[in-house]
CSV table of C-alpha atoms in Angstrom, one decimal:
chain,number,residue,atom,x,y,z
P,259,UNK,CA,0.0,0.0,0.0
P,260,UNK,CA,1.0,3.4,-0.8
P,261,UNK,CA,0.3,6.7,1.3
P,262,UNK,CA,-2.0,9.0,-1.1
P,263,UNK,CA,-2.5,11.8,1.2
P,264,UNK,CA,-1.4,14.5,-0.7
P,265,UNK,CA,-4.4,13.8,-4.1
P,266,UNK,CA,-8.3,14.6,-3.7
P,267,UNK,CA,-10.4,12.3,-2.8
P,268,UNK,CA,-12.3,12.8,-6.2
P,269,UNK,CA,-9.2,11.4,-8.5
P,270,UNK,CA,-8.7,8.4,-6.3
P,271,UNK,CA,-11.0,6.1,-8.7
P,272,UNK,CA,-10.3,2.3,-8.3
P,273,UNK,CA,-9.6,0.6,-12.1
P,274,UNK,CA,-8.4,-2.1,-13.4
P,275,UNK,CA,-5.8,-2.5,-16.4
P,276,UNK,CA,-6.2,-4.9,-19.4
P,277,UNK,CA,-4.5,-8.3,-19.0
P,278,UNK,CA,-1.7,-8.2,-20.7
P,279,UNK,CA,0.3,-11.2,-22.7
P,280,UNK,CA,0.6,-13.6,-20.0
P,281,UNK,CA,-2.8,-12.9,-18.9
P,282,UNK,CA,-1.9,-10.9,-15.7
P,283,UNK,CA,-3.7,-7.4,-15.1
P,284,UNK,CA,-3.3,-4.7,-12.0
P,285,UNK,CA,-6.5,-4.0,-9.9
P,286,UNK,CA,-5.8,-0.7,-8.2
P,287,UNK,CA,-8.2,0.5,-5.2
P,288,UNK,CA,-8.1,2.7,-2.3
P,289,UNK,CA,-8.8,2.2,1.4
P,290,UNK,CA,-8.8,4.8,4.1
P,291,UNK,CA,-7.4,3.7,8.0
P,292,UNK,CA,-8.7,5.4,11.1
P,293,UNK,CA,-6.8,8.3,11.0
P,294,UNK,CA,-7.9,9.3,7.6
P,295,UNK,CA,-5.1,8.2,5.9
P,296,UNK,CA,-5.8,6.8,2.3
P,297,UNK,CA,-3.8,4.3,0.8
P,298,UNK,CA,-3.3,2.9,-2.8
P,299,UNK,CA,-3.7,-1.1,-2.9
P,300,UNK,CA,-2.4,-2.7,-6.0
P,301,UNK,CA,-2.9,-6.7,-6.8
P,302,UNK,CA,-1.8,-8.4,-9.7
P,303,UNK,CA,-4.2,-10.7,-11.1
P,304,UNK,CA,-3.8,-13.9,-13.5
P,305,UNK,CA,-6.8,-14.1,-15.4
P,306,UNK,CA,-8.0,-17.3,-16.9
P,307,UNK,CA,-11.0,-18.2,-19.3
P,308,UNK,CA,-13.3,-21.1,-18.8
P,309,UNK,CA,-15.6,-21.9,-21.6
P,310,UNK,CA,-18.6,-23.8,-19.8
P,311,UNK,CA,-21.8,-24.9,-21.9
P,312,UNK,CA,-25.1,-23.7,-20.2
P,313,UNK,CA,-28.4,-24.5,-21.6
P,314,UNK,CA,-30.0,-21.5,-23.8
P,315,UNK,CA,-33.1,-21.2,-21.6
P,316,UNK,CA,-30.6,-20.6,-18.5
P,317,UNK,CA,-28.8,-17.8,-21.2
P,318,UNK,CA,-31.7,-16.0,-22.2
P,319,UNK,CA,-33.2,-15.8,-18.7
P,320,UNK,CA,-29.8,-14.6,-17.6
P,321,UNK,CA,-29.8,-11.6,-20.1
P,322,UNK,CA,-33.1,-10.4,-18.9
P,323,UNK,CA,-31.7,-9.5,-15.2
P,324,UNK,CA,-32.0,-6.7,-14.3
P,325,UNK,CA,-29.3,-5.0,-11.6
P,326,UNK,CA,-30.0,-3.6,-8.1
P,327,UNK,CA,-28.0,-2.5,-5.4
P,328,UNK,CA,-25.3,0.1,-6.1
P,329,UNK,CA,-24.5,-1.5,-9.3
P,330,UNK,CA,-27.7,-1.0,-10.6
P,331,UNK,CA,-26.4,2.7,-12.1
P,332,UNK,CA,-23.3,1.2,-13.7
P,333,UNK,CA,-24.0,0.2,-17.5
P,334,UNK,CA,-24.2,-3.2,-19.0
P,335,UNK,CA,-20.6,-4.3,-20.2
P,336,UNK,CA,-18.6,-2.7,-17.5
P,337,UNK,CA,-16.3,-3.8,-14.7
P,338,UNK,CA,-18.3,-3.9,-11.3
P,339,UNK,CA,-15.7,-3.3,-8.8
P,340,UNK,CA,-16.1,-4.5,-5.6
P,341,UNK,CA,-19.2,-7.0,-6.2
P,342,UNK,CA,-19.2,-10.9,-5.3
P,343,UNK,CA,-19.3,-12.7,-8.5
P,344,UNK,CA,-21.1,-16.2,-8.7
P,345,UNK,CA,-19.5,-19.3,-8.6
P,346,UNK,CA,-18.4,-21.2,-11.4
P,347,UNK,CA,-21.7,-22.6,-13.3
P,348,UNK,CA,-22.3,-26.7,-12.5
P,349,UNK,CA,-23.8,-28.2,-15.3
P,350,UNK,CA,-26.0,-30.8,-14.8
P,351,UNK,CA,-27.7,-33.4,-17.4
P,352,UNK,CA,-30.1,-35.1,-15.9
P,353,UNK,CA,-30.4,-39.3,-17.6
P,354,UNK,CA,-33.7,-40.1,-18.5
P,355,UNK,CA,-34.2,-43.7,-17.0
P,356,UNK,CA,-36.2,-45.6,-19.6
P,357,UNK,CA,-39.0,-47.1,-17.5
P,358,UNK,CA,-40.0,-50.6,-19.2
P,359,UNK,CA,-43.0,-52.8,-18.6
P,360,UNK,CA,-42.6,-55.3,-16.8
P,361,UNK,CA,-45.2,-57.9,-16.7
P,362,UNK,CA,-46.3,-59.5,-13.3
P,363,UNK,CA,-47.3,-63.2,-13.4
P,364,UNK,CA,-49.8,-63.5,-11.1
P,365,UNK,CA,-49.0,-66.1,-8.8
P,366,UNK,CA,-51.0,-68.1,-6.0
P,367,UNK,CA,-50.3,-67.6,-2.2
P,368,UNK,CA,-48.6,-69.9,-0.4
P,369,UNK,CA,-49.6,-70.1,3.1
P,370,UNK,CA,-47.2,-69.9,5.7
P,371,UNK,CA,-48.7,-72.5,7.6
P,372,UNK,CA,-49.4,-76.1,6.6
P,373,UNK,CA,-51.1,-78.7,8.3
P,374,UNK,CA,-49.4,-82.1,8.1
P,375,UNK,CA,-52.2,-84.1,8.6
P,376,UNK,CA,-54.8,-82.6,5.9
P,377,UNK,CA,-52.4,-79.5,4.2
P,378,UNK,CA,-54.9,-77.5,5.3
P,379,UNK,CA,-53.6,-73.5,6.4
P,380,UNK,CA,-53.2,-74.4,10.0
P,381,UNK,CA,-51.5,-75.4,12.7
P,382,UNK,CA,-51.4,-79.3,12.9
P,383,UNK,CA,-52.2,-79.1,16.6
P,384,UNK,CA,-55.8,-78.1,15.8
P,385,UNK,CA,-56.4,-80.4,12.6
P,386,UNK,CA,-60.2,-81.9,13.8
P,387,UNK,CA,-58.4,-84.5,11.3
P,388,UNK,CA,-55.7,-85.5,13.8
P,389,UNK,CA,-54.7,-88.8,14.0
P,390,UNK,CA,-52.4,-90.5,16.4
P,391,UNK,CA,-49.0,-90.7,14.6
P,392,UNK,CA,-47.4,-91.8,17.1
P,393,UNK,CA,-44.9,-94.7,15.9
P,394,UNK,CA,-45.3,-98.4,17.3
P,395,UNK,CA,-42.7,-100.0,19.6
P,396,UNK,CA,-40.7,-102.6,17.5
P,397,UNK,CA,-39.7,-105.6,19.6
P,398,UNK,CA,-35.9,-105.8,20.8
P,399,UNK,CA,-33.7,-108.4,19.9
P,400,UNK,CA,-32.1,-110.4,22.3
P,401,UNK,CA,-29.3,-109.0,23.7
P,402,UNK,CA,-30.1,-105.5,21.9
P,403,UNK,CA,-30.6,-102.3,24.1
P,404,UNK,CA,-33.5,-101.6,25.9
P,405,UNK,CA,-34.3,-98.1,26.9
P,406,UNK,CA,-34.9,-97.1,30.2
P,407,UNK,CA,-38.5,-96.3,29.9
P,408,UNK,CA,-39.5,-99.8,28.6
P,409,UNK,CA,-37.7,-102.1,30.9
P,410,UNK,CA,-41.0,-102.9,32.4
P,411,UNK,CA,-40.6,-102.6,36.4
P,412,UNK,CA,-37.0,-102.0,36.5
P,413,UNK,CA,-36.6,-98.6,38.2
P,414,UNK,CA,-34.1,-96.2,37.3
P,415,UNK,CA,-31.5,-95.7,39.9
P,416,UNK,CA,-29.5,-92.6,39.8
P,417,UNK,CA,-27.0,-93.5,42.0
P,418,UNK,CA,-25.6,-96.5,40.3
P,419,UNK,CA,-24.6,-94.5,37.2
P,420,UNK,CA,-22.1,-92.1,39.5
P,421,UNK,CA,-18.4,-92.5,38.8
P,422,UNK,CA,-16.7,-89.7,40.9
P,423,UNK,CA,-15.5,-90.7,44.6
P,424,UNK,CA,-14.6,-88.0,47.0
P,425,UNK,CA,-11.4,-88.3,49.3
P,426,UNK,CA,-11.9,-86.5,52.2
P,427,UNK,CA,-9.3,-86.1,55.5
P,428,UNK,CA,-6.4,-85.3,52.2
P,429,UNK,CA,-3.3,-83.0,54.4
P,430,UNK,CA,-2.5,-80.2,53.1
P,431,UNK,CA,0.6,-81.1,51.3
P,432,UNK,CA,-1.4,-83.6,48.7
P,433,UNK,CA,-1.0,-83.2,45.3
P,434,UNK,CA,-3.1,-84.5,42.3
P,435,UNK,CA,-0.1,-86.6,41.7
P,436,UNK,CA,-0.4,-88.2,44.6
P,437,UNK,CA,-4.3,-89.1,43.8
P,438,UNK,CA,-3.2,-90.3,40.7
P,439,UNK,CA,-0.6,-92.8,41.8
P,440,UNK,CA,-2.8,-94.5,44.0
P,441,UNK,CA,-6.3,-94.8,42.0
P,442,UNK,CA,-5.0,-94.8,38.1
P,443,UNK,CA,-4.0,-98.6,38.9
P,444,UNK,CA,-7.8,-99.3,39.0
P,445,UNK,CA,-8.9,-98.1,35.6
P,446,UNK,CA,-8.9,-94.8,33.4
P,447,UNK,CA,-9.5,-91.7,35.6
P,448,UNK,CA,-11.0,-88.9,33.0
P,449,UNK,CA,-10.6,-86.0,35.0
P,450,UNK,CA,-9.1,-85.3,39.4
P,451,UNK,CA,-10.1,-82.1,41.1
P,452,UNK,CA,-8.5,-81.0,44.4
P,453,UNK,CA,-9.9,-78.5,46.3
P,454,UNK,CA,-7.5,-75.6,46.8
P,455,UNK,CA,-7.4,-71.9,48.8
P,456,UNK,CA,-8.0,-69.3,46.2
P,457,UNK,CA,-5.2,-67.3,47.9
P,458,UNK,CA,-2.7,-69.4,49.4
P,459,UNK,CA,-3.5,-72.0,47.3
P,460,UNK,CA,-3.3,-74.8,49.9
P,461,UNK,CA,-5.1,-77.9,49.8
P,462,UNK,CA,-8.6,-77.7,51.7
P,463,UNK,CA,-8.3,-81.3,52.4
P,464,UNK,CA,-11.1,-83.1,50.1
P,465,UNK,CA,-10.6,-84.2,46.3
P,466,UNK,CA,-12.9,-85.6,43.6
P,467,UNK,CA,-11.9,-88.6,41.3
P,468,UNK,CA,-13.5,-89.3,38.2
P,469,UNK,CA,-13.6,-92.8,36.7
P,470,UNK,CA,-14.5,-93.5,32.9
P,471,UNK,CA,-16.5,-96.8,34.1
P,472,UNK,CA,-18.6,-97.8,37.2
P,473,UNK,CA,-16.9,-100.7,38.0
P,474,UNK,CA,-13.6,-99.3,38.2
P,475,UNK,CA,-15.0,-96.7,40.6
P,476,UNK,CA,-16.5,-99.1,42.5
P,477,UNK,CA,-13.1,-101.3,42.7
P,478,UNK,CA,-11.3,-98.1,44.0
P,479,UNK,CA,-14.0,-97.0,46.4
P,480,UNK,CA,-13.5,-100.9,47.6
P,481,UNK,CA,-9.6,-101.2,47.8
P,482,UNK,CA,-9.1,-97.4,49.0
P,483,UNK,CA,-11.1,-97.2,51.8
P,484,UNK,CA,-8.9,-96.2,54.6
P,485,UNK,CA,-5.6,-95.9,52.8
P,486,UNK,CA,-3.2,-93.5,55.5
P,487,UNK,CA,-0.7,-90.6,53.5
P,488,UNK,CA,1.2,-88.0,55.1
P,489,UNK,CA,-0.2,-89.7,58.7
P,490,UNK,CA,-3.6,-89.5,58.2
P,491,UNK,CA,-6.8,-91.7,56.8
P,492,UNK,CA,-8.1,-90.8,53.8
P,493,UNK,CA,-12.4,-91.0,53.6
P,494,UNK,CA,-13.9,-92.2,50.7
P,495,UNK,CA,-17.4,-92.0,49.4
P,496,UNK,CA,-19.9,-91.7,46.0
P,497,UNK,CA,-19.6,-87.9,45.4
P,498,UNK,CA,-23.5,-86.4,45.8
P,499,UNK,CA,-24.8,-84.1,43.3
């Protein structure tokens, strides 16, 4: 900016200059400060031309315009200084989307619901055509598997089917080692839990044993019972649920 106090304030006209061969042109304006000082503000501007295709309607409507505002004195054709010019122009082609006819086959209804007795559309429950489909007992072989609910008066005795044991009066230096040593000689132990203190992680004095099959549980429950380690008789019993 340059200090312009010494012209009138009549010849300090903004203008612009015509762009010249590499397209660059000066835009000279004046702005005043708070203590009246006016200065001279020159910018050097590139200017570019962009050719953009807009429909002819959106031309001829945009001759027809008419100005308002403070520009609204200054002729068609000349420079408008200091107005906000529009945006570069966005032209948009709409597709036209070719709708075709599609024919619809009518097609019957299926119900959701089927009745397996009649097919009728409900539930099979409350067919008043319900028959008893409930499927005859073959015979059994001899020797072939008999399920518990048709072995006539034979009662079903939880207890016999249990195959843990639990060791009571175990010290507190046991170890599931030491459980396995002395009942894996009886038959397949699946699985040997031993009660511990979450913190110290001590032995509480009890254990569970797991056996695979009945019978081997039953010959360590029988051959066990009142085995002595670390000075004191171990307790052994069917584990309860």
């Amino acid at each position: 900016p340059i200090s312009m106090a010494g012209e009138s304030k009549e010849e300090l006209k903004p203008y612009e200059t015509e762009p010249d061969a590499k397209g660059i042109k000066l835009v000279v304006s004046y702005r005043t400060d708070e203590d009246g000082v006016t200065y001279k503000v020159t910018k050097k501007v590139l200017v570019t031309k962009k050719i953009t295709r807009v429909p002819k309607g959106v031309a001829d409507r945009r001759k027809n315009w008419k100005k308002f505002g403070e520009v609204a004195r200054v002729p068609r054709g000349e420079l408008e200084l200091g107005i906000t010019y529009l945006g570069d122009d966005v032209a948009f082609e709409p597709t036209e989307v070719k709708q075709e006819d599609e024919k619809v086959e009518d097609k019957p209804e299926i119900a959701a619901i089927t009745c397996r007795h009649c097919g009728g559309p409900h539930w099979s429950h409350k067919c008043v055509r319900k028959v008893d489909d409930t499927p005859e007992e073959r015979p059994v072989r001899p020797g072939g598997y008999v399920a518990p609910h048709r072995r006539g008066n034979r009662t079903h005795d939880p207890e016999k089917e249990i195959t843990t044991l639990r060791v009571s009066n175990l010290s507190e230096d046991c170890t599931d080692d030491d459980l396995r040593n002395v009942f894996s000689r009886f038959g397949y132990i699946s699985r040997i839990y031993l009660a511990r203190d979450r913190e110290t992680g001590v032995a509480k004095g009890f254990a569970y044993v797991t056996f695979d099959m009945r019978a081997d549980a039953e010959k360590a429950k029988e051959n066990t019972a009142g085995v002595g380690l670390d000075h004191l008789i171990w307790s052994i019993d069917w584990a309860r649920s």
